[in-house]
Coordinates of C-alpha atoms in Angstrom, one line a residue:
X771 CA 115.8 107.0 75.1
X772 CA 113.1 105.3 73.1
X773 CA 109.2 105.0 74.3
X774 CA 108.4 101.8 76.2
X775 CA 105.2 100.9 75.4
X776 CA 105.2 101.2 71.4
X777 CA 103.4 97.8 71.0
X778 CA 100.4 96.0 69.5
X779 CA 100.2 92.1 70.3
X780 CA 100.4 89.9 66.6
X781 CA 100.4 86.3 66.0
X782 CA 102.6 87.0 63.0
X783 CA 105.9 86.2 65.1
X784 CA 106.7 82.7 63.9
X785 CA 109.2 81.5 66.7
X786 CA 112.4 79.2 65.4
X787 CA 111.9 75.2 66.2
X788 CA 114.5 76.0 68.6
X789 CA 113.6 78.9 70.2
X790 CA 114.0 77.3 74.2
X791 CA 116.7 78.5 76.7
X792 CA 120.1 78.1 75.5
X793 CA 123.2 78.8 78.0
X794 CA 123.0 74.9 80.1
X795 CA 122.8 74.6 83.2
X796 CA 119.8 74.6 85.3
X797 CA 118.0 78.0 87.1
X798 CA 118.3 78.4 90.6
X799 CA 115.0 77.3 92.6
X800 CA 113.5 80.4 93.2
X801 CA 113.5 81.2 89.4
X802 CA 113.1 77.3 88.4
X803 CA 110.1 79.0 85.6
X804 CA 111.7 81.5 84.0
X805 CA 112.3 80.0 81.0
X806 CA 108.7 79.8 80.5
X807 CA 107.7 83.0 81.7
X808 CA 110.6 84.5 79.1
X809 CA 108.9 82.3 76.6
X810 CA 105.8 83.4 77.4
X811 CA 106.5 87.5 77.3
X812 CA 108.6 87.1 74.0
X813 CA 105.0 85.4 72.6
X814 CA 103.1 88.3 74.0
X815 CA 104.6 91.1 73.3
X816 CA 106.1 90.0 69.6
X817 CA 109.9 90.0 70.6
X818 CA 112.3 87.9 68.4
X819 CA 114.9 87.4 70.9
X820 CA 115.6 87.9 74.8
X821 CA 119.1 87.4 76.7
X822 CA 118.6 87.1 80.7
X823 CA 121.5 87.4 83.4
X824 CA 120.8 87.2 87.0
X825 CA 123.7 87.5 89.8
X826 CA 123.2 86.4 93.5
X827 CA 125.1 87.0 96.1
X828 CA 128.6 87.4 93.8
X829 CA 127.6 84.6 91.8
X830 CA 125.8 84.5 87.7
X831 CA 123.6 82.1 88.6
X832 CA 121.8 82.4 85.2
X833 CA 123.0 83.7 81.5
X834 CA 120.2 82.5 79.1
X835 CA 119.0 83.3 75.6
X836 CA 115.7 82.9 74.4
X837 CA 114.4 83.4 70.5
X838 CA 116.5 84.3 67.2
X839 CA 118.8 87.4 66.3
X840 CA 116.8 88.1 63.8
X841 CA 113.0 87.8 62.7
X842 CA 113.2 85.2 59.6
X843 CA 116.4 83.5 60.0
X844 CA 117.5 80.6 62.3
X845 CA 120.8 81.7 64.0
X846 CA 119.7 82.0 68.4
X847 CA 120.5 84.0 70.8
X848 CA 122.3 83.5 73.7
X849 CA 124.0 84.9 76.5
X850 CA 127.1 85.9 74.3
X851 CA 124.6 87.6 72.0
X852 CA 125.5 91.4 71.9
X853 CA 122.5 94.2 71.9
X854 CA 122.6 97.8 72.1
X855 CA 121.8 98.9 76.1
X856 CA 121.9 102.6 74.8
X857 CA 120.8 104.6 78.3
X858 CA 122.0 101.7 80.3
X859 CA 125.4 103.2 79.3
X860 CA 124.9 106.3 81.3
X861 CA 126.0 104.1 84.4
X862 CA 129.3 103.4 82.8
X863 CA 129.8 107.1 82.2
X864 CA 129.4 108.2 85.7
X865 CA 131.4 105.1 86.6
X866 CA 134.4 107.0 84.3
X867 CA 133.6 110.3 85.9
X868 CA 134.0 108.8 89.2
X869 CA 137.5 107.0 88.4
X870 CA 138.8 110.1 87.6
X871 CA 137.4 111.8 90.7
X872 CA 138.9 108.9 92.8
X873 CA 142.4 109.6 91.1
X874 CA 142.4 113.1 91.8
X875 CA 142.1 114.4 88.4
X876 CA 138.8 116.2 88.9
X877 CA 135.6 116.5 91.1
X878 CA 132.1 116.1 90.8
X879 CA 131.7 119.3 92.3
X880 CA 133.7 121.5 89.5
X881 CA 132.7 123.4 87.1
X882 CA 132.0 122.4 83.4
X883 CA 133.8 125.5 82.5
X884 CA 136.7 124.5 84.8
X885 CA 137.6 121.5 81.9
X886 CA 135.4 123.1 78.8
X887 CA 136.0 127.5 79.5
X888 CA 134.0 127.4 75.5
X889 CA 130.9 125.7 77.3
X890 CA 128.3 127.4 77.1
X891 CA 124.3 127.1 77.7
X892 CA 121.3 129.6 76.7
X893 CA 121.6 131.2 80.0
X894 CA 124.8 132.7 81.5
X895 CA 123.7 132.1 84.8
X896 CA 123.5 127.8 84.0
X897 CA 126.8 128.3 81.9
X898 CA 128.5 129.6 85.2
X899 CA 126.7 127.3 87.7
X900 CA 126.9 124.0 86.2
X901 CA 128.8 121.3 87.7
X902 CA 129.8 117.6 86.3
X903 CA 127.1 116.1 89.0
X904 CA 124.5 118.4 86.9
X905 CA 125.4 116.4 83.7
X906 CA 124.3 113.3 85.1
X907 CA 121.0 114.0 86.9
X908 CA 118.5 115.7 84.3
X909 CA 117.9 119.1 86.7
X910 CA 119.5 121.5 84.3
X911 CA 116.1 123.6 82.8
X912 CA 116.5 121.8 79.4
X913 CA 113.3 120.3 78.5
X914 CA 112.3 116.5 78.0
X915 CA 114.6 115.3 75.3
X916 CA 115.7 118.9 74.2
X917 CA 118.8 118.4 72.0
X918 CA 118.1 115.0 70.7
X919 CA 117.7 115.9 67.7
X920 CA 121.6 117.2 67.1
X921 CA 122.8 112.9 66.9
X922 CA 119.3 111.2 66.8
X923 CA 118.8 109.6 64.5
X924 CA 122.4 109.9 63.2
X925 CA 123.7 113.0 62.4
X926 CA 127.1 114.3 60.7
X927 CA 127.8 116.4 63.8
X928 CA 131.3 116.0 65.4
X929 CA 130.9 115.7 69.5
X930 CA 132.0 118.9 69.8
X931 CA 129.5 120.8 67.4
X932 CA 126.6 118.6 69.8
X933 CA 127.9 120.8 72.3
X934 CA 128.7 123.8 71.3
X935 CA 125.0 124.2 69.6
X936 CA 123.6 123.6 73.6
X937 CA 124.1 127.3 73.2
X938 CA 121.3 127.7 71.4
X939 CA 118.9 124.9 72.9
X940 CA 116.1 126.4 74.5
X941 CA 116.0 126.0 78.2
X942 CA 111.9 125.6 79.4
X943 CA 112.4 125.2 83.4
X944 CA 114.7 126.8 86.1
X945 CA 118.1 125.2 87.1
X946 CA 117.6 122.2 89.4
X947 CA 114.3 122.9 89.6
X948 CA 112.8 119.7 88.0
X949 CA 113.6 116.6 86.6
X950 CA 113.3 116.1 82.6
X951 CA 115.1 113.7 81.5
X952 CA 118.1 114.9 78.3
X953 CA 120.7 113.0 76.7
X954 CA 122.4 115.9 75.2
X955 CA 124.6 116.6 78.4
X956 CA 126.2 113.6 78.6
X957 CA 127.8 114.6 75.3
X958 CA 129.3 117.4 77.5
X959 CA 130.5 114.5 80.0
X960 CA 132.1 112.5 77.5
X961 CA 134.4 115.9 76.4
X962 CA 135.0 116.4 80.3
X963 CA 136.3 112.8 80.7
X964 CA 138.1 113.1 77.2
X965 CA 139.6 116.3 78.4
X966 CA 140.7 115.1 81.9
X967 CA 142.3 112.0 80.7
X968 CA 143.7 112.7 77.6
X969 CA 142.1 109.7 75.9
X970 CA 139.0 109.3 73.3
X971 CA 135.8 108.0 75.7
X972 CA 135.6 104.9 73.8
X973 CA 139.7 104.2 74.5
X974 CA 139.1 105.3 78.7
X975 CA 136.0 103.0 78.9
X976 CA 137.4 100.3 77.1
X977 CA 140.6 100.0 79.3
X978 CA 139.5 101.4 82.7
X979 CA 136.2 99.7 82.8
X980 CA 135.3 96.8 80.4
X981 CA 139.1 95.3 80.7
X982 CA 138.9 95.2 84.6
X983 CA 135.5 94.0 84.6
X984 CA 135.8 91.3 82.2
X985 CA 133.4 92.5 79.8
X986 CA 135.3 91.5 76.7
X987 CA 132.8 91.3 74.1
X988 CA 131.2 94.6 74.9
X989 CA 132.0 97.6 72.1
X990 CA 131.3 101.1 72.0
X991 CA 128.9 101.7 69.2
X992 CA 128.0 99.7 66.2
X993 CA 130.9 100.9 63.6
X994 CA 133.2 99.3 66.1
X995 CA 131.8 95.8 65.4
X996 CA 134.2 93.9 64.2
X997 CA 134.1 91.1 61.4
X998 CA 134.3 88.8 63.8
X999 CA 131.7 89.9 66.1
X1000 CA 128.9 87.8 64.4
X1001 CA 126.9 87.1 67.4
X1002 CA 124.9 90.3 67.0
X1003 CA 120.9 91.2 67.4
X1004 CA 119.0 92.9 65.3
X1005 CA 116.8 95.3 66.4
X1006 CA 112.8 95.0 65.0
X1007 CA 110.2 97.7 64.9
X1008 CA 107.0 98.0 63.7
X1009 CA 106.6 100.3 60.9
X1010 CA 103.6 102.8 61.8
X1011 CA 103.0 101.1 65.4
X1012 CA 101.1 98.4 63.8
X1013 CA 101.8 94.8 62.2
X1014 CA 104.7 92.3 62.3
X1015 CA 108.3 93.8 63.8
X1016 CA 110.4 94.3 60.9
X1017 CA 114.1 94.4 61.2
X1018 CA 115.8 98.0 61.4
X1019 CA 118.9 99.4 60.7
X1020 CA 121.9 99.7 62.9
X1021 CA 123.1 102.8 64.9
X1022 CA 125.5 104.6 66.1
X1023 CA 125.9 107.4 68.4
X1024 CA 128.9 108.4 67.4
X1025 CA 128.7 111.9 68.7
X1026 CA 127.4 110.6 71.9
X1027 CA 128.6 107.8 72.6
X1028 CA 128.2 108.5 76.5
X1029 CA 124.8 108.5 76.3
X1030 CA 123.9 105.5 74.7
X1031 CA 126.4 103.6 72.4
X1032 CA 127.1 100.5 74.4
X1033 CA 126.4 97.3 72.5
X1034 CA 126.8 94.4 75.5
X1035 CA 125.5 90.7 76.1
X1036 CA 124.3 89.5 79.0
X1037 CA 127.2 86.9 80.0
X1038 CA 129.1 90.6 79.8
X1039 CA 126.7 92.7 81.8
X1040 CA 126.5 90.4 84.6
X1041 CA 130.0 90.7 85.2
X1042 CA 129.3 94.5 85.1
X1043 CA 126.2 93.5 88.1
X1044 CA 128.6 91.7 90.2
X1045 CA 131.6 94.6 90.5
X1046 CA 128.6 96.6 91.0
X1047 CA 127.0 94.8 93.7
X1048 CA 130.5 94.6 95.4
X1049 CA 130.4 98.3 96.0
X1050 CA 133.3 98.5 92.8
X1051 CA 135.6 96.0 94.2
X1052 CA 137.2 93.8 91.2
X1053 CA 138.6 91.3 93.8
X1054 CA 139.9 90.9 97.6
X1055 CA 138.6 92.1 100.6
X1056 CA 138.7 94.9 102.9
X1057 CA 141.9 97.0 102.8
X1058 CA 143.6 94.8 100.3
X1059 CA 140.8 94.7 97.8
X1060 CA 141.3 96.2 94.2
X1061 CA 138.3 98.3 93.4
X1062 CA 136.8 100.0 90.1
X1063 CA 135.8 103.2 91.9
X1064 CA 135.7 103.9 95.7
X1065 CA 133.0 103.0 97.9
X1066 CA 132.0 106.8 98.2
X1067 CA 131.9 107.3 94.8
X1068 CA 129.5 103.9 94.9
X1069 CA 127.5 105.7 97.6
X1070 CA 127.1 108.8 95.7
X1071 CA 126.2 107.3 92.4
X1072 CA 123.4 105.4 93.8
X1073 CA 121.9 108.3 96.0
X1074 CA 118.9 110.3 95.1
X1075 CA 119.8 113.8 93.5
X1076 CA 116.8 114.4 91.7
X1077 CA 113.0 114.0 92.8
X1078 CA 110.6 112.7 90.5
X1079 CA 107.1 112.6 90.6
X1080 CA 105.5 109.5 91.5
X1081 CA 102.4 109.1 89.0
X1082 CA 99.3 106.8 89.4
X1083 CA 99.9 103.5 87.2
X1084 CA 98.8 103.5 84.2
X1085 CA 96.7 100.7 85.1
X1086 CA 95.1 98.9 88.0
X1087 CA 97.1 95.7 87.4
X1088 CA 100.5 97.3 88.2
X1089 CA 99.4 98.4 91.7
X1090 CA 102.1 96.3 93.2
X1091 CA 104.8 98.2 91.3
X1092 CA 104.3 101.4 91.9
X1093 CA 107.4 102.9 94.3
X1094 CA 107.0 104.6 97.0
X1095 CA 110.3 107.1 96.6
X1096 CA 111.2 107.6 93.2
X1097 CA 114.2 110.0 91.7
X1098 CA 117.7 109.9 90.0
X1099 CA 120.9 109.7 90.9
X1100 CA 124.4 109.9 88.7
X1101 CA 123.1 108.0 85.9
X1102 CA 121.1 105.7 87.8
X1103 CA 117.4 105.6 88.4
X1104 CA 116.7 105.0 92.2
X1105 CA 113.4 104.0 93.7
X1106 CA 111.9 100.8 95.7
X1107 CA 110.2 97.6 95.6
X1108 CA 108.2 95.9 98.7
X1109 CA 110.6 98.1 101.5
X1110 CA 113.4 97.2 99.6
X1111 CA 115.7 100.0 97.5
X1112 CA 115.9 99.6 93.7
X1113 CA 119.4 100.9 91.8
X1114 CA 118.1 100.3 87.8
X1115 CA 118.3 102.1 84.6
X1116 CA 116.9 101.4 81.0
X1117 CA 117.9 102.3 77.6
X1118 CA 115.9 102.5 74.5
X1119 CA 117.5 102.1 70.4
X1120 CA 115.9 101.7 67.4
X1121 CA 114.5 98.4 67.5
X1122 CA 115.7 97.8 70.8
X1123 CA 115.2 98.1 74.8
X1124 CA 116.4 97.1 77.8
X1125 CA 116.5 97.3 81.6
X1126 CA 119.1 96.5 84.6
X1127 CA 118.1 96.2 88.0
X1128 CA 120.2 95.8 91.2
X1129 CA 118.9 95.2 94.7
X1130 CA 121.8 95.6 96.8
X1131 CA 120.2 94.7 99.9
X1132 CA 119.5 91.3 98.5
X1133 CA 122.9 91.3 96.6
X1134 CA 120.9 90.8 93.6
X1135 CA 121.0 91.7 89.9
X1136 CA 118.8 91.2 86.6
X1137 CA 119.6 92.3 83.1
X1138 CA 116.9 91.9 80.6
X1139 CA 117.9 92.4 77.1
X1140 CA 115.2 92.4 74.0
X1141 CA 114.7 93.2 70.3
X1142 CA 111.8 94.8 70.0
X1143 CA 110.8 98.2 70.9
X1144 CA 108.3 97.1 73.8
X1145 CA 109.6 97.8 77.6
X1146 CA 106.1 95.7 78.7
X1147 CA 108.7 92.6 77.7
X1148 CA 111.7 93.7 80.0
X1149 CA 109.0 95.0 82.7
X1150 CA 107.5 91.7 82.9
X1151 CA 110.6 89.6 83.1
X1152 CA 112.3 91.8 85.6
X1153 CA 109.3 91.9 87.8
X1154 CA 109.1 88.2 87.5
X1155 CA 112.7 87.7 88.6
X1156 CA 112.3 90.4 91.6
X1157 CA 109.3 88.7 92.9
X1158 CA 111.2 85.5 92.9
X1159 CA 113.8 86.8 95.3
X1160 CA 111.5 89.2 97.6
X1161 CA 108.9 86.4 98.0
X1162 CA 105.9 88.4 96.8
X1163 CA 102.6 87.0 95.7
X1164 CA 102.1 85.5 92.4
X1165 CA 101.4 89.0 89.8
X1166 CA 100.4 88.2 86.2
X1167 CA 102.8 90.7 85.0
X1168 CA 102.8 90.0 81.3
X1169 CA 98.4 90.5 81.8
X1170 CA 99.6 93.7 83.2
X1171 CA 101.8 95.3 81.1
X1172 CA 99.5 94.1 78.8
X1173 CA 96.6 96.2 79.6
X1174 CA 99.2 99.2 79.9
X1175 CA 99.9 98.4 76.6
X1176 CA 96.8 98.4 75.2
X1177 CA 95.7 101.1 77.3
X1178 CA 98.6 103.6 75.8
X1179 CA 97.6 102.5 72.5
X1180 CA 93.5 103.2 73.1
X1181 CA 95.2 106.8 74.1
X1182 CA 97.3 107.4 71.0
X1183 CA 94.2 106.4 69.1
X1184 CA 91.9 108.5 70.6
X1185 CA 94.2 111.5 70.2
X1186 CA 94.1 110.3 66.0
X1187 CA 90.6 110.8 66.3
X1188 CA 90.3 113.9 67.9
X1189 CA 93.3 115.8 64.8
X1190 CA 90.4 114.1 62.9
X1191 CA 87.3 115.9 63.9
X1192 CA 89.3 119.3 63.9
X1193 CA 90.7 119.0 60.8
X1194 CA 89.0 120.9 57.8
X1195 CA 89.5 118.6 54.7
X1196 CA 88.3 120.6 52.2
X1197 CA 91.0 123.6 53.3
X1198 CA 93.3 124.2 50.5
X1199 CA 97.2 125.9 51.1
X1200 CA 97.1 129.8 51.2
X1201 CA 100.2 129.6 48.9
X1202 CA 101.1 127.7 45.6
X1203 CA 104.2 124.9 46.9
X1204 CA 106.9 126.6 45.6
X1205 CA 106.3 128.6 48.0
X1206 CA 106.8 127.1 50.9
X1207 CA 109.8 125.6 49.3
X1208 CA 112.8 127.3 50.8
X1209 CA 115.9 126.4 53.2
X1210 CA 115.0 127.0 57.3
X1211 CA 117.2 127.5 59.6
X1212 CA 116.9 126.8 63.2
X1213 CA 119.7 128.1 65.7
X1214 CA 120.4 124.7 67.4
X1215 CA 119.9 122.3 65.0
X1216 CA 120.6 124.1 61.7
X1217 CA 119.5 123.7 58.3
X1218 CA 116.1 122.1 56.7
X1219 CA 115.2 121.7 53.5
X1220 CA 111.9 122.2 52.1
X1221 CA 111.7 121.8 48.2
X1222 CA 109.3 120.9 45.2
X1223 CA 109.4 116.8 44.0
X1224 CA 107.9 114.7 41.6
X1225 CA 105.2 114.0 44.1
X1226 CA 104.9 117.3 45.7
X1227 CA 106.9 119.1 48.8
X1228 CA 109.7 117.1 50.5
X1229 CA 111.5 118.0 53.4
X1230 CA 115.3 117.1 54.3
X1231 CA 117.0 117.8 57.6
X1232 CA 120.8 118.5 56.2
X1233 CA 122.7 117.0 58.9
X1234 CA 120.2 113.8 59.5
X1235 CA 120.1 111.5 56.2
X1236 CA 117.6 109.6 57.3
X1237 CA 114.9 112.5 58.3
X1238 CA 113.8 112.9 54.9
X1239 CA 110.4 113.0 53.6
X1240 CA 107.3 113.6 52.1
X1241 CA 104.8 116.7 53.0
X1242 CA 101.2 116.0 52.8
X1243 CA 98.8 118.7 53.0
X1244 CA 96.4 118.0 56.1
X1245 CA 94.7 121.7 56.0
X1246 CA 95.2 125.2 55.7
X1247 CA 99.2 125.9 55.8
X1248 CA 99.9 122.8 57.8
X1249 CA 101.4 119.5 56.2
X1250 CA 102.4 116.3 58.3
X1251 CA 105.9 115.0 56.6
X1252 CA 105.8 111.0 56.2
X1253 CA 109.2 109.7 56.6
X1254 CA 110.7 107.5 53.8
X1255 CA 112.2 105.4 56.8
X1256 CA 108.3 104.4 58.1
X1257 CA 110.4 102.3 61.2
X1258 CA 111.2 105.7 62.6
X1259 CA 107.7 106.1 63.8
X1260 CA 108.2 110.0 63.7
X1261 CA 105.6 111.5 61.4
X1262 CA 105.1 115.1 62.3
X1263 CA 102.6 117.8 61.9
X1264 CA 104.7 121.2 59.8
X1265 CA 103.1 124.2 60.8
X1266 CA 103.7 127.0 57.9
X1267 CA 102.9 131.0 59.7
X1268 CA 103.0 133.3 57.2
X1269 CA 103.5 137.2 57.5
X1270 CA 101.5 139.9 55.9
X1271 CA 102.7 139.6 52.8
X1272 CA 102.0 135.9 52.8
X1273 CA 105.3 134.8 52.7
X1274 CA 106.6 132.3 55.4
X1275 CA 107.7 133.5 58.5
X1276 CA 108.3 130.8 60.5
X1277 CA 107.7 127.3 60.5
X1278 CA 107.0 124.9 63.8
X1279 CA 106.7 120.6 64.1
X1280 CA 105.3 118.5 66.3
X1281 CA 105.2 114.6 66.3
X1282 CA 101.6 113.1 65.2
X1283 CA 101.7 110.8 67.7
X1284 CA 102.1 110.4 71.1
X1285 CA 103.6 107.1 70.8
X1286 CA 106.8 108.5 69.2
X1287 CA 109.7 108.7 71.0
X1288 CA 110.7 112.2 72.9
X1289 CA 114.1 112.3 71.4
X1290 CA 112.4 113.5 68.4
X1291 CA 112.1 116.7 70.0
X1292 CA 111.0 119.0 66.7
X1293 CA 108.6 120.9 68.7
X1294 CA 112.0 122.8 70.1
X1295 CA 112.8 123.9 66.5
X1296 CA 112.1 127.4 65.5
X1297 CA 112.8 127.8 61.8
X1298 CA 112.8 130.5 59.6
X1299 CA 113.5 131.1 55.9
X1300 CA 117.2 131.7 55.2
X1301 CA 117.4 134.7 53.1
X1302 CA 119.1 134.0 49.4
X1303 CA 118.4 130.1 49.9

């Protein structure tokens, strides 16, 4: 789940001659000036390309494209246009989990060991307690994004290995006793649902939920793109959180695929708003309707399992938004807006992020869809499109996630500034480099790589291609390692102990900035020399 506020405004984004709505037909009254209020946050906020669906009452009443596919080159987007949702595809997880629970095959309230007798956690006590509900609602102990690292960015784990090395991920809180959010366990929900019904996740979502829906351009990760699949986003970042957004490369979750590796368009999501809306009915009424899951299930997906703490907003300006329940559910987040309850969730990739939000009292549903790592853009559209139908007062809401912006931004500088005034520049490295060159080993994640270059000390995680870098010295026996991929946004400090003998002991990481996203999580690692290596 990628950060959603990673963004400086630019006036570098030159927009394509025909960068208006596409998708005819005209918008519904109540949003009759969405297309400039899209065009508007796409200018703000430096995003190359928007898709918009909004369902009312059973019926898409708007599937709209805004912008290109990609920065530089003139092919548009438009409702057909397929992103990555990543966390947005939690939902159709716990949709899976709940077919199966509605056919008999399992229960929500099992055991994980019940399907999976090898799963285990750090603590025996979690191993024995944990039930399929507890992979969905982020109240297991782990800590914010703890795991992450095992298939983000890409690894050359199997599923199976993700899960097996939760043995070895360090829990920080007690069982249910808090919410932090994790992506790692829906790895262990994509085995349960692979276990139960015999089929690969990708196979069972495929043919129990996009077939029935109608969601026939949607895919289950990038590699399963096809050549004809040409109507296809690019995600854009901007390389050290400042300049232009550049495009980045594509990615697949391959060993997660539960957790993130939808790629959907809008016209395909809204079909996705309307079953859901409908309490999971596909079609029909009352006893003869054909459903997608039961309306218990619906009922149980959408109630609050979780608390989480309602915070002040980050700025004045977004008052008006703040909830006044907030918690999560089975893969949904669940809070309000004006009295009325909010069902939503949003998902965060490598150059992009998105958001869907239903309001079932008002039978209505918005899916905002961008290419740019900013969630001020889908923020500001959504709350556009909500006020619309609630009949709030005008809100600025670009001018306010704006300022949230900038204000997050201020913060991440001011925390530069202050690892500047601490740090001793004239502080030399206790030890020649070669010796801090050796292989580390960490008990979740595995091997790094720490060796002499051309240009000094590199560093190589063995399982994660693209986690390879160069150390600089910043003082004593700490480095920061620089990416060679600088869209990752993921520098990180490398802490070097060394023992009385003034060999290395261990070594610890933790991201530079504050901006980068927690699925980084290398402040979990614990590495240590591996002796012979």
């Amino acid at each position: 789940m990628r950060k959603s506020t990673i963004v400086l405004v630019s006036l570098l984004l030159l927009f394509h001659p025909g960068a208006h709505a596409r998708d005819a037909g005209d918008a519904p009254a109540p949003i009759a000036g969405l297309d400039a209020h899209v065009e508007a946050v796409r200018k703000r906020f430096d995003v190359p390309g928007i898709a918009v669906a909004v369902v009312k009452d059973g019926e898409v009443v708007l599937v709209r494209g805004y912008g290109v596919r990609e920065t530089g080159k003139p092919e548009p987007v438009d409702g057909d246009t397929l992103f990555a949702i990543a966390s947005i595809t939690k939902g159709f997880t716990s949709a899976a989990l709940s077919i199966l629970a509605d056919e008999g095959k399992l229960s929500l309230d099992d055991r994980v060991i019940d399907h999976l007798p090898w799963f285990r956690m750090a603590d025996a006590y979690v191993t024995r307690e944990m039930r399929v509900r507890d992979l969905l609602v982020h109240r297991s102990g782990l800590g914010l994004g703890a795991g992450d690292l095992l298939f983000w960015p890409p690894t050359q784990y199997a599923t199976r290995e993700v899960v097996e090395r939760l043995a070895h991920v360090p829990i920080s809180g007690g069982f249910r006793e808090r919410y932090a959010y994790d992506n790692v366990l829906y790895a262990v929900a994509q085995l349960v649902i692979e276990e139960v019904s015999g089929q690969a996740y990708a196979d069972f979502v495929q043919q129990r939920l996009f077939a029935p829906v109608g969601m026939h351009a949607s895919r289950i990760n990038s590699d399963a793109l096809r050549p004809s699949d040409r109507n296809v986003a690019s995600g854009h970042a901007r390389p050290g959180f400042e300049g232009a957004p550049v495009p980045v490369p594509r990615m697949a979750w391959a060993n997660n695929s539960a957790a993130g590796g939808i790629y959907s368009s809008a016209r395909d999501m809204a079909q996705w708003m309307r079953v859901q809306l409908a309490g999971g009915v596909l079609s029909g009424e009352g006893d003869s309707a054909t459903r997608l899951f039961s309306e218990k299930r619906q009922r149980e997906m959408w109630s609050l399992v979780t608390p989480i703490t309602i915070r002040p907003p980050a700025v004045p300006e977004l008052a008006a938004a703040t909830p006044q329940f907030y918690g999560y559910g089975e893969a949904w987040s669940v809070s309000d807006y004006r009295g009325r309850k909010l069902v939503w969730h949003t998902g965060g990739w490598p150059g992009m992020v998105s958001r869907l939000t239903l309001v079932p009292e008002l039978g209505l549903g918005v899916v905002v869809l961008t290419s740019q790592e900013v969630g001020a853009a889908f923020n500001a559209v959504t709350m556009q499109v909500l006020d619309a139908y609630v009949g709030a007062p005008p809100t600025d809401w670009i001018a306010a996630y704006a300022a949230a912006v900038e204000k997050a931004r201020g913060g991440a500088d001011d925390d530069w500034q202050k690892h500047l005034a601490a740090r001793d520049a004239t502080s030399k490295p206790s030890l020649p480099l070669r010796g801090y060159a050796a292989t580390y080993r960490d008990p979740w994640y595995g091997d790094v790589v720490v060796a002499e270059g051309r240009k000094g000390l590199e560093m190589r995680f063995s399982k994660t291609p693209q986690l390879a870098g160069t150390l600089e010295h910043w003082q004593h026996d700490t480095f920061i390692v620089r990416w060679h991929d600088r869209a990752l946004n993921a520098d990180a400090f490398v802490d070097f102990s060394l023992d009385h003998d003034g060999k290395v002991r261990e070594v610890r990481m933790e991201a530079v900035s504050p901006l980068t996203d927690f699925s980084f999580d290398f402040h979990d690692l614990r590495l240590v020399p591996v002796a012979g290596k």
